[in-house]
Short mmCIF file of C-alpha atoms in Angstrom, two decimals:
data_model
loop_
_atom_site.label_atom_id
_atom_site.label_comp_id
_atom_site.label_asym_id
_atom_site.label_seq_id
_atom_site.Cartn_x
_atom_site.Cartn_y
_atom_site.Cartn_z
CA MET C 1 114.01 89.11 96.32
CA SER C 2 117.98 88.93 96.86
CA GLN C 3 119.77 92.11 97.83
CA GLY C 4 123.28 92.91 96.71
CA SER C 5 125.40 96.08 97.43
CA SER C 6 123.89 98.06 94.47
CA ASP C 7 121.21 100.33 95.31
CA LYS C 8 119.60 99.77 91.98
CA ARG C 9 118.30 96.65 90.79
CA GLU C 10 116.94 95.84 87.17
CA ASP C 11 113.37 94.33 86.31
CA LYS C 12 112.53 92.05 83.35
CA ARG C 13 112.76 94.98 81.32
CA GLY C 14 116.04 95.87 81.70
CA LYS C 15 114.63 99.13 83.85
CA GLN C 16 116.50 100.25 87.21
CA HIS C 17 114.71 100.50 90.61
CA PRO C 18 116.27 101.24 93.97
CA GLN C 19 116.62 98.65 96.42
CA ALA C 20 113.49 98.55 99.03
CA VAL C 21 116.46 98.48 101.85
CA PRO C 22 120.08 98.56 101.98
CA GLN C 23 121.66 95.42 102.63
CA LYS C 24 123.27 96.77 106.14
CA ALA C 25 121.47 100.20 107.20
CA ARG C 26 124.02 101.78 109.72
CA ARG C 27 122.91 104.71 111.59
CA GLY C 28 126.67 105.95 111.41
CA GLY C 29 126.42 107.57 107.98
CA GLU C 30 125.55 105.04 105.77
CA THR C 31 122.81 105.66 102.95
CA ARG C 32 119.52 104.90 105.14
CA TYR C 33 116.30 104.78 102.68
CA SER C 34 114.13 107.65 103.90
CA TRP C 35 110.86 105.77 103.84
CA VAL C 36 111.91 102.92 106.81
CA GLU C 37 110.61 104.06 110.04
CA PRO C 38 114.05 104.13 112.07
CA ASN C 39 111.78 104.29 115.51
CA ALA C 40 110.25 100.99 114.25
CA TRP C 41 113.33 99.06 112.51
CA THR C 42 116.67 98.82 113.94
CA ASP C 43 119.73 98.20 111.66
CA SER C 44 119.73 94.25 113.04
CA MET C 45 116.01 94.16 111.55
CA LEU C 46 117.09 95.93 108.51
CA GLU C 47 120.08 93.17 108.06
CA ALA C 48 117.81 90.63 108.78
CA LEU C 49 115.11 91.88 106.41
CA SER C 50 117.94 91.83 103.74
CA ASN C 51 119.40 88.59 104.24
CA GLY C 52 116.47 86.79 104.97
CA VAL C 53 114.67 85.99 108.71
CA LYS C 54 114.20 82.47 109.60
CA GLY C 55 111.55 80.56 107.64
CA GLY C 56 110.67 83.69 105.61
CA ARG C 57 108.36 84.85 108.27
CA TRP C 58 108.40 87.44 111.41
CA TYR C 59 107.50 86.35 114.75
CA SER C 60 108.12 88.98 117.30
CA LEU C 61 106.96 92.41 116.35
CA MET C 62 104.63 93.64 118.96
CA ASP C 63 107.17 94.22 121.39
CA LYS C 64 108.53 96.74 118.49
CA LEU C 65 104.87 98.17 117.93
CA TYR C 66 104.08 99.58 121.44
CA LYS C 67 107.58 101.41 122.14
CA GLU C 68 106.59 105.29 122.69
CA GLU C 69 109.35 106.56 120.20
CA LEU C 70 107.57 104.41 117.37
CA LEU C 71 103.78 105.91 118.60
CA ARG C 72 105.25 109.28 118.76
CA SER C 73 106.27 109.55 115.20
CA ALA C 74 103.25 107.85 114.39
CA PHE C 75 101.27 110.61 116.03
CA TYR C 76 103.14 113.07 114.08
CA LYS C 77 102.38 111.76 110.82
CA VAL C 78 98.82 111.91 111.81
CA LYS C 79 98.92 115.35 112.56
CA LYS C 80 100.48 116.09 109.49
CA ARG C 81 97.89 114.40 107.75
CA GLY C 82 95.08 115.99 109.61
CA GLY C 83 91.59 114.88 109.34
CA ALA C 84 88.15 114.71 111.28
CA ALA C 85 87.47 113.59 114.47
CA GLY C 86 86.25 110.10 115.33
CA VAL C 87 83.18 108.79 117.34
CA ASP C 88 85.01 110.18 120.55
CA HIS C 89 84.90 113.63 118.95
CA LEU C 90 88.86 113.82 119.87
CA THR C 91 90.73 115.97 117.66
CA VAL C 92 94.37 115.78 116.70
CA LYS C 93 94.87 119.21 118.66
CA HIS C 94 92.68 118.18 121.90
CA TYR C 95 95.01 114.75 121.88
CA GLU C 96 98.30 116.82 121.66
CA LYS C 97 97.22 118.72 124.72
CA ASN C 98 98.15 115.60 126.52
CA LEU C 99 100.37 113.82 124.15
CA GLU C 100 102.70 112.24 126.57
CA GLU C 101 100.11 110.82 128.90
CA ASN C 102 97.92 109.88 126.15
CA LEU C 103 101.12 107.60 124.31
CA LYS C 104 102.23 106.46 127.71
CA ASP C 105 98.28 104.84 128.48
CA LEU C 106 98.41 103.54 124.59
CA SER C 107 101.56 101.84 124.80
CA ARG C 108 100.64 100.20 127.89
CA LYS C 109 97.53 98.94 126.61
CA LEU C 110 99.10 97.51 123.58
CA ARG C 111 101.66 96.12 126.03
CA GLU C 112 99.17 94.42 128.36
CA ASP C 113 97.17 93.33 125.71
CA THR C 114 94.03 95.51 126.44
CA TYR C 115 93.79 97.42 123.58
CA SER C 116 90.68 97.65 121.16
CA PRO C 117 89.73 99.89 118.19
CA GLN C 118 86.68 101.94 118.78
CA PRO C 119 84.19 102.06 115.95
CA ILE C 120 84.79 103.76 112.59
CA LYS C 121 82.61 107.10 111.94
CA ARG C 122 81.36 106.66 108.21
CA LYS C 123 80.98 109.55 105.84
CA TRP C 124 79.90 109.74 102.27
CA ILE C 125 81.59 112.10 100.13
CA PRO C 126 80.89 112.99 96.66
CA LYS C 127 82.78 111.16 94.03
CA PRO C 128 85.11 113.61 91.88
CA GLY C 129 82.79 114.86 88.84
CA ARG C 130 79.95 112.24 89.43
CA LYS C 131 76.61 112.74 91.65
CA GLU C 132 77.40 109.29 93.21
CA LYS C 133 78.99 109.38 96.70
CA ARG C 134 82.00 106.90 98.19
CA PRO C 135 81.90 105.55 101.81
CA LEU C 136 84.83 107.08 104.10
CA GLY C 137 85.72 105.28 107.21
CA ILE C 138 87.14 108.06 109.77
CA PRO C 139 88.98 106.06 112.62
CA THR C 140 89.58 107.95 115.74
CA VAL C 141 93.07 109.80 116.24
CA ARG C 142 94.32 106.89 118.27
CA ASP C 143 93.41 104.30 116.53
CA ARG C 144 95.01 106.40 113.33
CA ILE C 145 98.15 106.31 115.59
CA VAL C 146 98.65 102.39 116.42
CA GLN C 147 97.55 102.15 112.44
CA THR C 148 100.28 104.29 111.42
CA ALA C 149 102.40 102.77 113.94
CA LEU C 150 101.70 99.61 112.35
CA LYS C 151 102.10 100.29 108.77
CA ASP C 152 105.48 101.62 109.64
CA LEU C 153 106.46 98.05 110.77
CA LEU C 154 104.76 95.85 108.60
CA GLU C 155 105.51 97.97 105.19
CA PRO C 156 109.37 96.95 104.67
CA ILE C 157 108.15 93.28 105.12
CA PHE C 158 106.21 93.09 102.45
CA GLU C 159 107.41 95.86 100.33
CA VAL C 160 110.64 93.78 98.95
CA GLU C 161 107.99 91.22 98.21
CA PHE C 162 105.78 93.63 95.91
CA ALA C 163 105.98 93.57 92.10
CA ASP C 164 107.58 96.40 90.09
CA SER C 165 103.72 96.54 88.27
CA SER C 166 102.37 97.88 91.49
CA PHE C 167 102.68 101.87 92.19
CA GLY C 168 99.78 102.84 94.16
CA PHE C 169 100.70 104.02 98.08
CA ARG C 170 104.29 102.51 97.89
CA PRO C 171 107.47 104.50 99.28
CA ASN C 172 109.26 106.11 96.32
CA ARG C 173 106.31 105.25 93.87
CA GLY C 174 103.36 107.42 92.64
CA PRO C 175 100.94 107.85 90.12
CA LYS C 176 103.28 109.83 87.60
CA ASP C 177 105.52 106.93 87.59
CA ALA C 178 102.80 104.62 86.70
CA LEU C 179 101.52 106.57 83.69
CA ARG C 180 105.10 107.03 82.16
CA GLU C 181 104.96 103.60 82.42
CA VAL C 182 101.81 103.57 80.41
CA GLN C 183 102.92 106.18 78.20
CA ARG C 184 106.03 104.04 77.37
CA LEU C 185 104.34 101.05 76.60
CA LEU C 186 101.64 102.54 73.97
CA GLY C 187 104.89 104.10 72.32
CA GLU C 188 106.60 100.74 71.70
CA GLY C 189 103.11 99.21 70.29
CA TYR C 190 101.35 98.08 73.39
CA SER C 191 97.96 99.50 72.05
CA TYR C 192 95.26 96.62 73.02
CA VAL C 193 94.26 97.37 76.63
CA VAL C 194 92.55 95.76 79.28
CA ASP C 195 90.85 98.66 81.22
CA ALA C 196 89.78 96.66 84.38
CA ASP C 197 87.77 97.64 87.39
CA ILE C 198 87.50 95.55 90.36
CA LYS C 199 83.89 95.78 91.76
CA GLY C 200 83.51 97.01 95.24
CA TYR C 201 87.52 95.71 95.89
CA PHE C 202 88.25 97.74 99.43
CA ASP C 203 84.78 96.78 100.61
CA ASN C 204 84.79 92.84 99.45
CA ILE C 205 88.17 91.63 100.67
CA PRO C 206 87.75 88.47 102.58
CA HIS C 207 89.07 89.02 105.97
CA GLY C 208 89.98 85.59 105.95
CA LYS C 209 91.58 85.22 103.08
CA LEU C 210 93.51 88.44 103.55
CA ILE C 211 94.82 87.28 107.07
CA ASP C 212 95.95 84.21 105.56
CA LYS C 213 98.43 86.66 103.13
CA VAL C 214 99.52 88.28 106.19
CA LYS C 215 100.49 85.34 107.73
CA GLU C 216 102.77 84.04 105.39
CA LYS C 217 105.44 86.60 106.30
CA VAL C 218 104.05 87.50 109.84
CA THR C 219 103.26 84.71 112.62
CA ASP C 220 103.16 86.93 115.76
CA GLY C 221 99.75 86.52 116.87
CA LYS C 222 99.44 89.71 118.52
CA VAL C 223 100.04 91.41 115.76
CA LEU C 224 97.65 89.47 113.60
CA SER C 225 94.92 89.71 116.07
CA LEU C 226 95.20 93.59 115.89
CA ILE C 227 94.87 93.78 112.25
CA GLU C 228 91.81 91.76 112.30
CA SER C 229 90.46 94.01 114.98
CA PHE C 230 90.59 96.79 112.72
CA LEU C 231 89.17 95.00 110.05
CA LYS C 232 86.12 94.08 111.85
CA ALA C 233 86.22 97.48 113.85
CA ASP C 234 81.77 98.35 114.08
CA ILE C 235 80.92 100.98 111.61
CA LEU C 236 78.87 103.72 112.80
CA GLU C 237 76.47 105.96 110.55
CA GLY C 238 74.25 108.18 112.60
CA ALA C 239 72.15 106.19 114.77
CA LYS C 240 73.27 102.96 113.36
CA SER C 241 76.42 100.40 114.12
CA TRP C 242 76.70 97.31 112.40
CA SER C 243 80.08 94.82 111.94
CA PRO C 244 81.44 94.43 108.69
CA GLU C 245 81.91 90.88 107.34
CA GLY C 246 84.51 91.88 104.55
CA GLY C 247 86.50 94.74 103.12
CA THR C 248 89.23 96.80 104.71
CA PRO C 249 87.57 100.67 105.48
CA GLN C 250 88.66 103.41 103.17
CA GLY C 251 90.11 105.73 105.22
CA ALA C 252 92.03 103.45 107.33
CA VAL C 253 95.85 104.16 107.49
CA ILE C 254 96.41 100.87 107.06
CA SER C 255 94.04 99.64 104.35
CA PRO C 256 96.33 100.60 101.17
CA LEU C 257 99.06 98.51 102.60
CA LEU C 258 96.71 95.61 103.37
CA ALA C 259 94.70 96.15 100.01
CA ASN C 260 98.31 95.65 98.05
CA ILE C 261 99.02 92.91 99.89
CA TYR C 262 96.05 91.02 98.85
CA LEU C 263 96.50 91.87 95.19
CA ASN C 264 100.37 91.07 95.13
CA PRO C 265 99.92 87.38 93.81
CA LEU C 266 97.77 89.06 91.01
CA ASP C 267 100.82 91.06 90.11
CA HIS C 268 102.99 88.32 90.31
CA LEU C 269 101.13 85.94 88.45
CA MET C 270 100.30 88.62 85.61
CA GLU C 271 104.20 89.09 85.19
CA LYS C 272 104.93 85.60 85.42
CA ARG C 273 102.42 84.83 82.49
CA GLY C 274 104.24 87.98 80.54
CA PHE C 275 101.46 90.25 80.60
CA ASN C 276 102.19 94.23 81.27
CA MET C 277 99.58 94.86 84.22
CA ILE C 278 100.06 98.49 85.22
CA ARG C 279 98.54 98.83 88.74
CA TYR C 280 97.70 101.60 91.36
CA ALA C 281 95.54 100.15 94.33
CA ASP C 282 92.66 98.62 92.77
CA ASP C 283 92.67 100.53 89.49
CA PHE C 284 95.22 98.76 86.69
CA VAL C 285 95.48 98.32 83.00
CA VAL C 286 97.08 95.63 80.92
CA LEU C 287 98.75 96.77 77.62
CA CYS C 288 99.14 93.88 74.89
CA ARG C 289 100.25 93.95 71.41
CA THR C 290 97.28 92.21 70.04
CA LYS C 291 93.44 91.72 70.82
CA ASP C 292 93.85 87.69 71.21
CA GLU C 293 96.59 88.41 73.66
CA ALA C 294 94.21 91.20 75.89
CA ARG C 295 91.41 88.43 75.97
CA LYS C 296 93.67 85.94 77.35
CA ALA C 297 95.11 88.66 80.02
CA LEU C 298 91.34 89.46 80.98
CA LYS C 299 90.54 85.72 81.46
CA VAL C 300 93.67 85.17 83.89
CA ILE C 301 92.35 88.15 85.83
CA LYS C 302 88.82 86.65 85.93
CA ASP C 303 90.09 83.28 87.14
CA TRP C 304 92.27 84.72 89.86
CA LEU C 305 89.74 87.34 91.06
CA LYS C 306 87.17 84.45 91.67
CA SER C 307 89.49 82.36 93.40
CA ALA C 308 90.35 85.39 95.54
CA GLY C 309 86.70 85.94 96.22
CA LEU C 310 86.42 88.97 94.01
CA THR C 311 84.65 90.04 90.68
CA LEU C 312 85.40 92.48 87.79
CA HIS C 313 82.83 95.28 87.29
CA PRO C 314 81.13 94.48 84.47
CA GLN C 315 79.82 97.57 83.16
CA LYS C 316 83.41 99.46 83.85
CA THR C 317 85.53 96.28 82.50
CA LYS C 318 86.54 95.99 78.59
CA LEU C 319 88.84 95.62 75.90
CA VAL C 320 90.13 98.82 73.92
CA ASP C 321 92.14 99.64 71.03
CA ALA C 322 94.15 102.80 71.96
CA THR C 323 95.04 103.84 68.43
CA THR C 324 91.00 104.18 67.80
CA ARG C 325 88.56 106.58 68.97
CA GLY C 326 87.30 105.81 72.61
CA GLY C 327 90.49 105.33 74.38
CA PHE C 328 90.30 104.47 78.17
CA ASP C 329 91.04 106.14 81.26
CA PHE C 330 93.60 105.92 83.91
CA LEU C 331 94.88 107.63 86.68
CA GLY C 332 92.87 111.09 85.99
CA TYR C 333 94.22 110.71 82.57
CA HIS C 334 92.22 109.96 79.14
CA PHE C 335 94.74 108.28 76.34
CA GLU C 336 93.30 107.83 72.94
CA ARG C 337 95.12 107.85 69.69
CA ASP C 338 98.85 108.66 70.51
CA TYR C 339 97.49 111.46 72.91
CA ARG C 340 96.32 112.12 76.21
CA TRP C 341 94.35 114.46 78.26
CA PRO C 342 92.40 115.30 81.56
CA ARG C 343 89.33 112.85 81.46
CA LYS C 344 86.37 114.41 82.39
CA LYS C 345 85.85 113.76 85.53
CA SER C 346 89.42 115.49 86.18
CA LEU C 347 88.14 118.64 84.20
CA ASP C 348 84.39 118.28 86.09
CA LYS C 349 86.27 117.93 89.35
CA LEU C 350 88.86 121.30 88.29
CA LYS C 351 86.10 123.40 87.04
CA ASP C 352 83.79 122.77 90.85
CA SER C 353 86.87 123.45 92.69
CA ILE C 354 86.72 126.87 90.43
CA ARG C 355 83.19 127.61 90.69
CA ASP C 356 83.17 127.28 94.21
CA LYS C 357 85.87 130.06 94.39
CA THR C 358 84.63 132.06 91.95
CA LYS C 359 80.95 132.92 92.95
CA ARG C 360 79.44 136.24 91.57
CA THR C 361 79.02 137.45 94.82
CA TYR C 362 82.98 136.89 95.89
CA GLY C 363 82.87 139.87 98.35
CA ASP C 364 86.92 140.04 98.65
CA SER C 365 89.41 141.85 96.04
CA LEU C 366 89.94 140.53 92.53
CA GLU C 367 93.78 139.89 93.61
CA LYS C 368 92.57 137.37 96.34
CA CYS C 369 90.36 135.80 94.48
CA ILE C 370 93.09 135.25 91.76
CA SER C 371 95.41 134.29 94.48
CA GLU C 372 93.01 131.30 95.85
CA ILE C 373 92.35 130.04 92.03
CA ASN C 374 96.04 130.31 91.39
CA LYS C 375 96.85 127.49 94.19
CA THR C 376 94.33 125.06 92.42
CA LEU C 377 95.11 125.56 88.87
CA GLU C 378 99.29 124.92 89.69
CA GLY C 379 98.58 121.96 91.70
CA TRP C 380 96.17 120.71 88.74
CA PHE C 381 98.64 121.51 85.91
CA GLU C 382 101.67 120.12 87.66
CA TYR C 383 99.79 116.68 87.23
CA PHE C 384 98.08 117.14 84.08
CA LYS C 385 100.99 119.44 82.55
CA HIS C 386 101.70 116.43 80.16
CA SER C 387 98.15 116.79 78.31
CA HIS C 388 97.62 117.82 74.46
CA TYR C 389 98.44 121.19 74.11
CA THR C 390 94.40 122.02 72.94
CA THR C 391 93.58 121.02 77.16
CA PHE C 392 94.15 124.52 78.02
CA ASP C 393 93.20 127.29 75.99
CA PRO C 394 89.51 126.42 76.65
CA ILE C 395 89.88 126.45 80.65
CA ASP C 396 91.98 129.47 80.51
CA LYS C 397 88.79 131.39 78.81
CA TRP C 398 86.54 129.66 81.04
CA ILE C 399 88.26 131.06 84.19
CA ARG C 400 88.34 134.16 83.04
CA MET C 401 84.89 134.15 82.12
CA ARG C 402 84.30 133.43 85.54
CA LEU C 403 86.15 136.47 86.70
CA ARG C 404 84.59 138.50 84.27
CA SER C 405 81.24 137.71 85.68
CA ILE C 406 82.10 138.87 89.11
CA LEU C 407 83.15 142.27 87.80
CA ARG C 408 79.96 142.53 86.02
CA LYS C 409 77.96 141.89 89.16
CA ARG C 410 79.79 144.65 90.81
CA MET C 411 78.37 147.07 87.90
CA ASP C 412 75.02 145.87 88.80
CA ASN C 413 75.00 143.89 85.49
CA LYS C 414 73.74 140.59 84.98
CA GLY C 415 74.81 137.11 83.58
CA ARG C 416 77.91 135.81 82.71
CA GLY C 417 81.22 138.08 81.31
CA ARG C 418 80.72 138.07 77.49
CA GLY C 419 80.44 140.78 74.58
CA ARG C 420 81.95 144.00 75.38
CA ASP C 421 83.51 142.71 78.85
CA HIS C 422 86.28 141.21 76.87
CA GLN C 423 87.48 145.11 75.99
CA ARG C 424 86.30 146.81 79.33
CA TRP C 425 88.65 143.81 81.41
CA PRO C 426 90.84 142.41 78.34
CA ASN C 427 93.34 139.14 78.79
CA SER C 428 96.24 141.70 79.69
CA TYR C 429 93.90 142.87 82.61
CA PHE C 430 94.16 139.61 84.85
CA HIS C 431 97.58 138.99 83.61
CA LYS C 432 98.73 142.21 85.18
CA ARG C 433 96.89 141.01 88.58
CA GLY C 434 99.03 137.31 88.50
CA LEU C 435 96.44 134.88 87.06
CA PHE C 436 98.05 131.84 86.19
CA SER C 437 97.96 130.72 82.63
CA LEU C 438 97.71 127.24 82.03
CA VAL C 439 98.81 127.94 78.24
CA LYS C 440 101.75 130.05 79.29
CA ALA C 441 102.79 127.41 81.49
CA HIS C 442 102.42 124.56 78.92
CA ARG C 443 104.50 126.65 76.74
CA LEU C 444 107.09 127.13 79.20
CA GLU C 445 106.97 123.26 79.80
CA LEU C 446 107.36 122.29 76.21
CA LYS C 447 110.76 124.56 75.97
CA SER C 448 112.14 123.29 79.31
CA SER C 449 111.46 119.82 77.93
CA LYS C 450 113.40 120.68 74.59
CA ARG C 451 116.68 121.92 76.56
#
């Protein structure tokens, strides 16, 4: 990818995006993109990245990885993210008590090539809105630090090669950008949609083929061995332990970057063939003008995935006409007949969260309960505020019913808030106590957008 002096570039649709890195990033005042970790990337390295390194590959990276400054920066990122202790039972707080000593030891082990990852603790967490659970890998704090530093070191190398159609786990991009692109294409008549799902993507990426993709840009043998050691780290679940034969652990810091690296060729293939694919990690849709075009797009995807050792989920992959009843889900939203609203799982997740905070036996003040509810509602609304207006009133009513049920219980009445409870505790009663109203927030959002 060529880099000019401008900080914008245009994609094939004429849409502007920020450059991944400036042509030359100086510390003395020139703009430097915030996502580039300064303890990993020097000005000369950024210049080489912009102008192209010899042979297009990076040969010496390990000496940057074991710098204590980079590891310290990585620790504070791990601390900010939080998370549970790994198999060593060492929390972030405990690690920080002897931070400088721990970082020196970690740096020495990386430098002397005596570092090896500890097993990954596996936990099963509920899938939003489902009874099913998904596996979550929890590396130790020490391993999360190394993975964060490794990600900071590798990310710019691959970021400059990633396609515009990829939005997940990338700097200065997010789900809202992907949703805007989907909405734009639907508005332009791309109504036939390939709604695709890769079967067990994170658990099934072939290790050998993934390392080969990384080798296309990185030839430092120690760094490659380190990546491979993270992929092959033992999984510990209760008393059972095993070594994975494929996949990259969900929950590992480095996994999203590796997942993007592996699917990047598919992104570019679809773009080269003229298909509008929007991808967020392993979740993607392809928007087409005709059903025949959608069928061709699906065939290209199936063929590429087969060559990459992956398959589409047969039950979860389908062709959809977004102008008819049924529609499709993407990144928490449901799209159908020129409208969008939260998909059922998104609503179920919200209601589960509210239920936990509004049990009839709630013992603190109503004001505290409302304050806790508001934190959930405000964050949820910020993401789903572009939904059809009919989305919000039923949720507001349901939440007030939950609160009336608490008040009924305190009067030794059984059951849900209903009947005369609406006169005893009218909507204004909750409004005066600061309850966040989704309906009112949506009206204000519409007024603001019209300005």
